[in-house]
Every structure is written in C-alpha cells, then in structure tokens.
Coordinates of C-alpha atoms in Angstrom, one line a residue:
M1 CA 20.9 -21.8 -28.4
E2 CA 18.4 -19.0 -28.4
K3 CA 19.4 -16.5 -25.7
T4 CA 16.8 -13.7 -26.4
L5 CA 13.4 -13.4 -28.0
Q6 CA 12.0 -9.9 -28.4
C7 CA 8.2 -10.0 -28.5
R8 CA 6.1 -7.4 -30.3
Y9 CA 2.6 -7.6 -28.9
N10 CA -0.7 -7.4 -30.8
A11 CA 0.6 -6.1 -34.1
M12 CA -3.0 -6.6 -35.5
D13 CA -6.4 -6.5 -33.8
V14 CA -7.8 -9.9 -32.9
T15 CA -11.4 -9.4 -32.2
S16 CA -12.8 -12.9 -32.5
V17 CA -12.0 -16.5 -31.8
A18 CA -11.8 -17.2 -35.6
A19 CA -9.2 -14.4 -35.9
F20 CA -7.1 -15.8 -33.1
E21 CA -7.3 -19.2 -34.7
Q22 CA -6.0 -18.0 -38.1
I23 CA -3.4 -15.4 -37.2
R24 CA 0.2 -16.4 -37.2
G25 CA 2.9 -14.1 -35.7
G26 CA 5.8 -13.4 -38.0
V27 CA 9.4 -14.0 -37.0
C28 CA 12.4 -11.9 -38.0
Q29 CA 15.8 -12.9 -36.5
D30 CA 15.2 -12.7 -32.7
R31 CA 11.9 -10.8 -32.9
K32 CA 8.5 -12.5 -33.0
D33 CA 5.0 -11.1 -33.2
V34 CA 3.0 -12.4 -30.3
Y35 CA -0.7 -12.0 -29.4
F36 CA -2.1 -11.7 -25.9
V37 CA -5.9 -11.1 -26.2
R38 CA -8.9 -11.1 -23.9
L39 CA -12.4 -11.5 -25.4
L40 CA -15.0 -10.2 -23.1
G41 CA -18.6 -11.6 -22.8
D42 CA -20.5 -13.7 -25.3
H43 CA -22.1 -12.8 -28.6
G44 CA -24.3 -16.0 -28.6
T45 CA -22.1 -18.4 -30.6
L46 CA -18.9 -18.5 -28.5
W47 CA -19.3 -22.2 -27.7
H48 CA -19.5 -23.1 -31.4
D49 CA -16.6 -20.8 -32.2
V50 CA -14.4 -22.6 -29.6
E51 CA -15.5 -26.1 -30.9
R52 CA -14.5 -25.1 -34.4
M53 CA -11.1 -23.8 -33.2
D54 CA -10.5 -26.9 -31.2
A55 CA -11.1 -29.1 -34.2
R56 CA -9.2 -27.1 -36.8
L57 CA -6.1 -26.4 -34.7
S58 CA -6.0 -30.0 -33.5
A59 CA -5.9 -31.0 -37.2
E60 CA -3.1 -28.6 -37.9
M61 CA -1.2 -29.9 -34.8
A62 CA -1.5 -33.4 -36.2
E63 CA 0.3 -32.2 -39.3
G64 CA 3.0 -30.4 -37.3
K65 CA 1.9 -26.9 -38.3
C66 CA 1.3 -25.6 -34.8
M67 CA 0.9 -26.5 -31.2
Y68 CA -2.4 -26.0 -29.5
H69 CA -3.8 -26.5 -26.0
R70 CA -7.0 -25.2 -24.3
I71 CA -6.9 -25.0 -20.5
C72 CA -10.2 -24.9 -18.6
K73 CA -8.4 -24.7 -15.3
L74 CA -4.8 -24.6 -14.2
P75 CA -4.0 -27.6 -12.0
G76 CA -3.1 -27.4 -8.3
L77 CA 0.4 -28.5 -7.2
A78 CA -0.4 -31.1 -4.5
A79 CA 2.4 -33.7 -4.7
L80 CA 5.2 -32.9 -2.2
D81 CA 7.9 -34.4 -4.3
K82 CA 7.0 -32.2 -7.3
A83 CA 6.9 -29.1 -5.1
E84 CA 10.3 -29.9 -3.8
Y85 CA 11.6 -30.4 -7.3
Y86 CA 10.4 -27.1 -8.6
A87 CA 11.6 -25.4 -5.4
G88 CA 15.0 -26.7 -6.3
C89 CA 14.7 -25.2 -9.8
Y90 CA 13.9 -21.9 -8.2
E91 CA 17.0 -22.0 -5.9
K92 CA 19.2 -22.8 -8.9
W93 CA 17.7 -19.8 -10.7
K94 CA 18.5 -17.5 -7.8
Q95 CA 22.0 -18.9 -7.5
S96 CA 22.6 -18.1 -11.2
S97 CA 21.7 -14.5 -10.5
Q98 CA 18.4 -15.2 -12.4
E99 CA 20.3 -15.9 -15.7
S100 CA 19.6 -19.6 -16.1
L101 CA 16.4 -21.6 -15.4
Q102 CA 15.4 -25.1 -16.5
T103 CA 13.1 -28.0 -15.7
K104 CA 13.4 -31.6 -17.0
T105 CA 10.5 -31.0 -19.4
S106 CA 11.8 -27.6 -20.6
I107 CA 15.2 -29.3 -21.4
Q108 CA 13.4 -32.1 -23.3
K109 CA 11.4 -29.6 -25.3
G110 CA 14.4 -27.4 -26.1
V111 CA 13.3 -24.3 -24.3
P112 CA 16.5 -22.1 -23.9
Q113 CA 17.5 -21.7 -20.3
A114 CA 18.4 -18.1 -20.7
L115 CA 15.1 -17.3 -22.3
L116 CA 13.2 -19.1 -19.6
A117 CA 15.1 -17.2 -16.9
S118 CA 14.5 -13.9 -18.5
A119 CA 10.8 -14.5 -18.9
C120 CA 10.5 -15.6 -15.3
Q121 CA 12.3 -12.4 -14.1
K122 CA 9.9 -10.2 -16.1
V123 CA 6.8 -11.9 -15.0
V124 CA 7.8 -11.6 -11.3
Q125 CA 8.3 -7.9 -11.8
I126 CA 4.8 -7.6 -13.2
L127 CA 3.4 -9.4 -10.2
V128 CA 5.3 -7.2 -7.9
Q129 CA 3.7 -4.1 -9.5
S130 CA 0.2 -5.5 -8.9
K131 CA 0.8 -6.1 -5.2
K132 CA 1.6 -3.7 -2.4
T133 CA 3.7 -6.3 -0.5
F134 CA 5.6 -9.1 -2.2
T135 CA 8.0 -11.1 -0.1
E136 CA 10.7 -13.6 -1.1
S137 CA 8.5 -16.4 0.1
M138 CA 5.7 -15.2 -2.2
E139 CA 8.1 -15.0 -5.1
K140 CA 9.3 -18.6 -4.5
N141 CA 5.7 -20.0 -4.3
F142 CA 4.8 -18.1 -7.5
V143 CA 7.8 -19.3 -9.5
V144 CA 7.2 -22.9 -8.3
K145 CA 3.7 -22.7 -9.6
V146 CA 4.8 -21.1 -12.9
L147 CA 7.3 -23.9 -13.6
F148 CA 4.8 -26.6 -12.7
W149 CA 2.2 -25.1 -15.0
L150 CA 4.7 -24.6 -17.8
D151 CA 5.6 -28.3 -17.7
Q152 CA 1.9 -29.2 -17.9
V153 CA 1.7 -27.2 -21.1
L154 CA 4.9 -28.5 -22.6
E155 CA 4.0 -32.1 -21.9
R156 CA 1.0 -31.6 -24.3
C157 CA 3.5 -30.6 -27.1
S158 CA 4.4 -33.2 -29.6
Q159 CA 7.2 -31.1 -31.0
N160 CA 10.2 -29.3 -29.5
W161 CA 10.1 -25.6 -28.9
R162 CA 11.5 -23.3 -31.6
K163 CA 10.7 -19.7 -32.2
E164 CA 9.3 -20.3 -35.7
L165 CA 6.6 -22.7 -34.4
S166 CA 3.2 -21.3 -33.7
F167 CA 2.0 -22.0 -30.2
K168 CA -1.6 -21.2 -29.3
I169 CA -2.9 -21.4 -25.7
V170 CA -6.5 -20.7 -24.7
S171 CA -8.0 -20.4 -21.3
H172 CA -11.2 -19.3 -19.6
N173 CA -12.3 -16.6 -17.1
V174 CA -8.8 -15.8 -15.7
N175 CA -8.9 -13.2 -13.0
R176 CA -6.3 -14.3 -10.4
N177 CA -3.1 -12.3 -10.5
Q178 CA -0.8 -15.3 -10.5
E179 CA -2.7 -17.2 -13.2
Y180 CA -2.9 -14.1 -15.4
C181 CA 0.9 -13.6 -15.0
F182 CA 1.5 -17.2 -15.9
F183 CA -0.2 -16.6 -19.3
Y184 CA 1.9 -13.5 -19.8
F185 CA 4.9 -15.7 -19.0
L186 CA 3.9 -18.0 -21.9
T187 CA 3.8 -15.0 -24.3
L188 CA 7.4 -14.2 -23.3
L189 CA 8.3 -17.6 -24.6
G190 CA 6.7 -16.7 -28.0
M191 CA 3.3 -18.3 -27.4
D192 CA 0.0 -16.7 -28.5
V193 CA -2.6 -16.6 -25.6
L194 CA -6.3 -16.1 -25.8
L195 CA -8.4 -15.6 -22.6
L196 CA -12.1 -16.1 -23.1
Q197 CA -13.5 -13.8 -20.3
S198 CA -17.2 -14.7 -20.8
A199 CA -18.2 -14.1 -17.2
Q200 CA -15.6 -11.9 -15.7
D201 CA -12.4 -10.0 -16.4
I202 CA -9.1 -9.2 -14.8
G203 CA -8.9 -6.6 -12.0
P204 CA -7.9 -3.0 -12.6
E205 CA -4.4 -3.5 -11.1
L206 CA -3.6 -5.9 -13.9
E207 CA -5.5 -3.9 -16.5
Q208 CA -3.2 -0.9 -15.8
V209 CA -0.1 -2.9 -16.6
G210 CA -1.3 -2.9 -20.2
I211 CA 0.1 -6.3 -21.3
S212 CA -3.0 -7.8 -23.1
R213 CA -5.6 -6.2 -25.3
A214 CA -9.3 -6.6 -24.7
F215 CA -12.2 -6.7 -27.1
C216 CA -15.9 -6.9 -26.1
L217 CA -18.0 -9.7 -27.8
G218 CA -21.2 -9.1 -25.9
E219 CA -22.8 -9.2 -22.5
W220 CA -21.4 -11.2 -19.5
A221 CA -22.7 -14.8 -19.6
E222 CA -22.3 -17.9 -17.4
L223 CA -21.1 -20.5 -20.0
E224 CA -19.9 -24.0 -19.4
V225 CA -17.3 -24.5 -22.2
P226 CA -16.5 -28.2 -22.7
T227 CA -13.1 -29.5 -21.7
Y228 CA -10.6 -29.8 -24.6
E229 CA -9.6 -33.3 -25.4
Y230 CA -7.2 -33.7 -28.3
E231 CA -8.2 -37.4 -28.7
R232 CA -11.7 -36.3 -29.5
Y233 CA -10.4 -34.8 -32.7
S234 CA -7.7 -37.4 -33.5
A235 CA -9.8 -39.2 -36.1
S236 CA -10.9 -36.0 -37.7
A237 CA -7.3 -34.8 -37.7
K238 CA -6.2 -37.8 -39.7
D239 CA -8.8 -37.0 -42.3
V240 CA -7.3 -33.6 -43.3
Q241 CA -7.1 -33.5 -47.0
K242 CA -5.3 -30.8 -49.0
T243 CA -7.2 -29.2 -51.9
T244 CA -5.5 -27.6 -54.9
G245 CA -5.9 -24.2 -53.3
R246 CA -4.5 -22.7 -50.1
Q247 CA -7.5 -23.8 -48.1
E248 CA -7.9 -27.2 -46.4
M249 CA -10.9 -29.5 -46.2
I250 CA -11.2 -30.7 -42.7
K251 CA -13.6 -33.4 -41.8
I252 CA -14.8 -32.4 -38.4
T253 CA -17.9 -33.0 -36.3
L254 CA -19.6 -29.8 -35.3
P255 CA -22.8 -29.2 -33.4
Q256 CA -26.0 -30.2 -35.3
R257 CA -27.5 -27.6 -37.6
D258 CA -30.9 -26.3 -36.8
R259 CA -32.4 -26.3 -40.3
S260 CA -35.4 -24.3 -39.2
K261 CA -33.1 -21.4 -38.5
G262 CA -30.8 -21.5 -41.5
D263 CA -27.2 -21.9 -40.8
R264 CA -27.3 -21.1 -37.1
F265 CA -26.0 -23.8 -34.8
K266 CA -27.9 -25.2 -31.9
Q267 CA -26.2 -24.4 -28.6
P268 CA -25.7 -27.3 -26.2
K269 CA -27.8 -27.3 -23.1
S270 CA -24.8 -26.5 -21.0
S271 CA -24.3 -23.1 -22.8
Q272 CA -28.0 -22.1 -22.5
I273 CA -27.5 -21.0 -18.9
E274 CA -26.5 -17.5 -19.7
R275 CA -29.4 -16.2 -17.6
R276 CA -30.4 -18.2 -14.6
E277 CA -31.6 -17.5 -11.2
K278 CA -28.8 -17.2 -8.7
T279 CA -28.6 -18.4 -5.1
F280 CA -28.6 -15.8 -2.3
E281 CA -24.9 -16.7 -1.8
E282 CA -24.2 -15.9 -5.4
L283 CA -26.1 -12.6 -5.3
A284 CA -24.2 -11.6 -2.2
L285 CA -21.0 -11.9 -4.2
L286 CA -22.3 -9.1 -6.4
A287 CA -21.6 -6.7 -3.5
S288 CA -18.2 -6.2 -5.1
S289 CA -19.9 -4.0 -7.7
V290 CA -21.7 -1.9 -5.1
V291 CA -19.7 0.9 -3.5
M292 CA -19.9 3.1 -0.3
V293 CA -19.9 6.8 -1.0
G294 CA -18.4 9.2 1.6
I295 CA -19.8 12.7 1.4
H296 CA -17.3 15.4 2.4
D297 CA -17.7 19.1 3.1
H298 CA -15.2 21.9 2.1
R299 CA -13.0 21.1 5.2
G300 CA -12.8 17.4 4.1
E301 CA -15.0 16.3 7.0
V302 CA -17.3 13.4 6.4
I303 CA -20.9 14.7 6.6
G304 CA -22.7 11.5 5.5
T305 CA -22.5 8.3 3.6
G306 CA -24.4 6.7 0.8
S307 CA -24.1 3.8 -1.7
G308 CA -23.5 3.5 -5.4
I309 CA -23.8 1.0 -8.2
M310 CA -21.1 0.4 -10.8
I311 CA -22.8 0.9 -14.2
G312 CA -19.9 1.5 -16.6
R313 CA -16.4 -0.1 -16.9
K314 CA -14.7 3.3 -17.2
G315 CA -15.3 4.4 -13.7
Y316 CA -19.0 5.3 -13.8
I317 CA -21.0 4.9 -10.6
L318 CA -24.8 5.5 -10.3
T319 CA -26.1 6.9 -7.0
N320 CA -29.0 9.1 -5.8
N321 CA -28.9 12.8 -6.5
H322 CA -29.6 13.6 -2.9
V323 CA -26.4 11.7 -2.1
A324 CA -24.3 13.5 -4.8
S325 CA -25.7 17.0 -4.2
G326 CA -24.8 17.2 -0.6
G327 CA -21.0 17.4 -0.7
C328 CA -18.0 19.3 -2.0
F329 CA -16.2 16.0 -2.9
Y330 CA -16.7 12.3 -2.5
T331 CA -14.7 9.3 -1.5
I332 CA -15.5 5.9 -3.0
R333 CA -14.7 2.6 -1.2
I334 CA -14.8 -0.7 -3.1
E335 CA -15.0 -4.1 -1.5
E336 CA -11.6 -6.0 -1.3
D337 CA -9.8 -2.8 -2.4
E338 CA -7.7 -1.0 0.2
N339 CA -7.6 2.2 -1.9
V340 CA -10.0 5.1 -1.3
Y341 CA -10.9 6.9 -4.5
E342 CA -11.5 10.6 -4.2
T343 CA -13.6 12.4 -6.8
E344 CA -15.3 15.7 -7.5
E345 CA -16.8 14.5 -10.8
V346 CA -20.6 14.5 -10.9
I347 CA -21.0 13.7 -14.5
K348 CA -24.8 13.9 -14.7
Y349 CA -27.8 14.4 -12.3
N350 CA -31.5 14.5 -12.4
Q351 CA -33.4 16.0 -9.5
V352 CA -36.8 14.5 -10.5
L353 CA -35.6 10.9 -10.8
D354 CA -33.2 11.5 -7.9
L355 CA -30.3 10.0 -9.9
A356 CA -26.7 11.0 -10.4
V357 CA -23.5 9.6 -12.0
L358 CA -20.1 10.0 -10.3
R359 CA -16.9 9.0 -11.9
I360 CA -13.6 7.7 -10.5
H361 CA -10.4 6.8 -12.3
R362 CA -10.5 3.1 -12.0
D363 CA -11.9 0.3 -14.2
L364 CA -15.0 -1.3 -12.7
T365 CA -17.1 -4.4 -13.0
P366 CA -20.6 -3.1 -13.7
L367 CA -23.9 -4.7 -12.8
P368 CA -26.3 -5.3 -15.7
V369 CA -29.6 -3.3 -15.7
Y370 CA -32.7 -5.3 -16.1
S371 CA -33.9 -5.4 -19.8
G372 CA -37.7 -5.4 -18.9
K373 CA -38.6 -8.3 -21.0
Q374 CA -41.0 -9.5 -18.4
R375 CA -43.0 -7.3 -16.1
L376 CA -42.1 -7.1 -12.4
V377 CA -44.8 -8.5 -10.1
R378 CA -45.8 -8.2 -6.5
G379 CA -44.4 -11.0 -4.4
Q380 CA -41.3 -11.3 -6.6
R381 CA -38.1 -12.0 -4.6
V382 CA -35.4 -9.3 -4.5
V383 CA -32.1 -8.6 -2.8
A384 CA -30.9 -5.2 -1.6
I385 CA -27.2 -4.3 -1.3
G386 CA -25.9 -1.1 0.3
S387 CA -24.1 0.4 3.2
P388 CA -26.8 1.3 5.8
L389 CA -25.5 3.4 8.7
G390 CA -22.0 3.0 7.2
L391 CA -22.0 -0.8 7.5
F392 CA -20.2 -1.5 4.2
N393 CA -22.1 -3.6 1.7
S394 CA -24.8 -5.2 3.8
V395 CA -27.1 -7.7 2.0
S396 CA -30.8 -8.2 2.7
D397 CA -33.6 -10.0 1.0
G398 CA -37.3 -9.5 0.6
I399 CA -40.1 -9.2 -1.9
I400 CA -41.7 -6.5 -4.1
S401 CA -44.7 -5.4 -2.1
G402 CA -46.1 -2.9 -4.6
F403 CA -45.6 -0.2 -7.2
R404 CA -46.1 3.5 -6.5
V405 CA -46.0 6.7 -8.4
I406 CA -44.5 9.5 -6.2
D407 CA -44.0 13.0 -7.6
D408 CA -44.6 11.6 -11.1
V409 CA -41.8 9.0 -10.7
D410 CA -42.4 5.2 -11.0
M411 CA -41.2 3.6 -7.8
I412 CA -40.8 0.0 -6.6
Q413 CA -42.0 -0.7 -3.0
F414 CA -40.0 -3.5 -1.4
T415 CA -39.6 -5.2 1.9
A416 CA -35.8 -5.9 2.0
P417 CA -34.6 -3.9 5.0
I418 CA -32.6 -0.7 4.3
S419 CA -31.5 2.3 6.5
R420 CA -29.8 5.6 6.1
G421 CA -26.7 5.1 4.0
S422 CA -28.5 2.6 1.8
S423 CA -29.5 5.3 -0.6
G424 CA -28.0 4.7 -4.0
G425 CA -27.6 0.9 -3.3
A426 CA -28.7 -1.8 -5.7
L427 CA -32.1 -3.6 -5.7
L428 CA -31.5 -6.8 -7.6
N429 CA -33.8 -9.5 -9.0
M430 CA -32.8 -13.2 -8.6
Y431 CA -30.8 -13.0 -11.8
G432 CA -28.4 -10.4 -10.4
E433 CA -29.8 -7.6 -12.5
V434 CA -30.5 -4.1 -11.3
I435 CA -34.2 -3.5 -11.2
G436 CA -34.0 -0.4 -9.0
I437 CA -31.9 1.9 -6.9
S438 CA -32.7 2.2 -3.2
T439 CA -33.9 5.8 -2.7
A440 CA -36.1 6.1 0.5
G441 CA -37.5 4.3 3.5
M442 CA -40.4 5.2 5.7
D443 CA -39.4 5.4 9.3
R444 CA -43.0 5.3 10.5
G445 CA -43.6 1.9 8.9
Q446 CA -41.7 -1.4 9.0
N447 CA -39.9 -2.5 5.8
I448 CA -41.7 0.0 3.6
N449 CA -38.9 1.0 1.3
L450 CA -38.8 2.6 -2.2
A451 CA -36.5 2.4 -5.2
V452 CA -36.5 4.2 -8.5
G453 CA -37.3 1.5 -11.1
Y454 CA -35.1 0.2 -13.9
E455 CA -37.1 2.1 -16.7
G456 CA -35.8 5.5 -15.4
I457 CA -32.4 4.1 -14.7
K458 CA -32.0 2.7 -18.3
L459 CA -32.8 6.1 -19.8
F460 CA -30.6 8.0 -17.4
V461 CA -27.4 5.9 -17.8
Q462 CA -27.5 5.6 -21.6
G463 CA -24.0 6.3 -22.9
F464 CA -22.3 5.3 -19.6
T465 CA -22.8 1.5 -19.6
G466 CA -20.4 -0.9 -21.2

C-alpha cells in the first residue's frame, strides 16, 4: 500500500489549455510531477480549447490512458445521512491522530488511507493560514465537504487510483477558500488541476500561499462554458483509431468552421457575452475594486479621506493628485478586508490631469479602463463609486450631462451624486468599465460633478495595468 507521495509542482510552465491537456507528470518511486495551474482571462478561443480538451481526454479515458473530469460547480451537501457519514469519517481521522482516513468510495478506488490522511492534514493547514480564526467546528465542516467532493470525483473514475495513472481535473472561476483548498487537496493525491479563471481569480490570502501557478490568457470575460458530459463524447471515443505514428486520429465533433474566416471557429452564442451591460446590482459589486484612502500627517493623524481605483494587479491604485499630494503617508481600506494597508509610495503623479498612482503590497482585482471604441454621449447612464464624507464605497447612479474642457483637461460632467471624499472614485459605464475618475463637484449647483475622462487615464496608467 502506498504510504507517501511526494509531489513536485509545476516542473514545466503550462500556459494554455492545450498544454495542460498534453502534459503528463513523470513518476519516480514515490515522487510524482503534479501540475496546479490557473489560466486567467480569455484570449477569444477558450470555449473551443475546452471543447477540444473534453473530446480528446474523454477518448483517452475510454482507452484507459487517463482519468478526466471537468467540474463546473462543486455540489452542495444537502442530505443529512451523507453529512453524518462523512462526519463519522472525520471523527475516525481525529481518533487515529490524523494518520488514517477513508471513505467507502476511496476504499473502492484504492486510495491509500495514509496518503488521504496526510493530504487532508496539509490542506487544513493551508486553510488555517488563510483565515484569522479557524475553530474545530470549522475544521470538521471543511473536512466533511472535502470528503464528499472527493467521492464525487472518484465516482466518475472508471479505474482504480494508482500513482502512475494520469488524473486531470478542470474547474471554473474558483475563488472561495474552501473550494480552492479542495483542488489543492486533489493535487496532493497526484492529480493535475487546471482552474479556468476567465472572470475572476483567487484572493490575495491564497495567492500568497503560492501553491498554484497563474498565467494570463487575456482580459477578464463573462463566459458560459458548457457542462462536461462524458456521454456526449462516448461515440467519438469509440472511434479512436491509432495511426502508424505516435499521434492519434480522433473522430470528434467540434464547433462549425467559419469558412469566411479561414480556420477560426465560430464561438457559440453563450460565449459571446464577454461584454454586456450589467445590472445596477452587478455594478455595485464592483465596489470591491474601489478603495478608501486615508490621508495622514507627520503625526499619523487623519487629515482627510479620498477614494481610489484598483488599476493593476500588483498593488497599483489610481487616485487624484490632490488626494495623494496632501499627506505624509496613506492608509488603504479595501471592502471585505479587515487589514489596513499603509503606504508612502506615490509611484507617479500629474498635476495637470490631477492623477496619481499609489502602491500597496497586496494583489488586487483591477477594473478595466474603457477602450473608447464608441464615443461617450450625453444622456448615457453611469454609476459612481467612492467614499463621500468617509462613507465607505457608496454607489450612486446618474447620466452624463455634458463634456467640458477645464484648464486644458477634457472632463466628463455627470449627475451621479458625489461629495467630499469621493475624489479618486470610479465613474463607470454600464459595462463596468472605468470611463472617468471623480475629481470635483460644484457646491453651488445640484449634481454638477466632474471626472477626468478615460483618454487621460489610459495614457497615465500605461505600464501599471495588468
């Protein structure tokens, strides 16, 4: 019986779906090369790449060459009898001093008890690192979920576990700590895991753990990737025919070719929603990428507040120069993050545009800046997010009421209410893109507010985005 399995992670770079599909981790005695990869965004053909991977790995699975499963969403544990069963497995694990762990399915599939116990212990430690408080009750609930999810994966396997067998697991837009830790748990059992993070990525607390490796495919996109159904490819899998060479001819049904565009594949309608108008509720959720800036004097006293926009993953925050120029140092507050980030780093500023870039040591989820493919027009709906009067991340809506040139700077006049403290906040279009940065309001008029437009922003933040 296997007692240990040493995993060497990401020995080679996996920068595409096709690379993940083809790569096979080597095994030497008790050591196995394992891949845990996140692909960020979409390069325009992600749906097609996934379809092709589904078909080819399903064909290989039919021949017993690998095990493959793609999970759109991890299931919930609703049945009381199942919850009690996995709770019993957890209690036995604790009674064995965490040295032995099993479920009925893991026994059937030949997963070593000691390996399962060791993997569970390691993944609990990772979750503890990502949380400030972690009680025994939280540990029990997590392990129960992990064992339940594991059985869901193992039940899809037609072969028993063995370290030499290639297991490939794929999932989508994983950002919850427990779910991410579960996929890490699978890698500890020798499985390769690919996370397709087309619309969002994991939080900084998990990024800092440094388990998986991330590669950027393109811009964030709202994609509806079809559910994986092995039966859909069963007929194709039976038609796999070996050629005289090392390659295989696989009869699979792929999306229809668009002959007018050469070899490019037509994308399904469901994947053509990369850029769509969002509801006000969806736009309000983008407040997590807008920060409150505290301005401090040399004694550390708060002398004012402003707002800022995340514009670069590596800690870059865009704000107004009149916000950044008024203090000795700054504190940054982020929604749903209890930490307060202190910084003295003013990376860049421009007094004419009234723009500045601050930097904190934390990975961020930036907002996209509008590309300018269509002209902004009067009457266009907008949403403003900022912290007026220190009221953290208030959201208001309005319209573009005009376009002004003030001191040789192109400005957007808009009606969404803002107040002192909103300076540096985001002005968004209905697609959730930054079209301006709130800069000034006129106290003598009602809802007469100004923002520096996206053209000046795009030039100013070059080199910081991404």
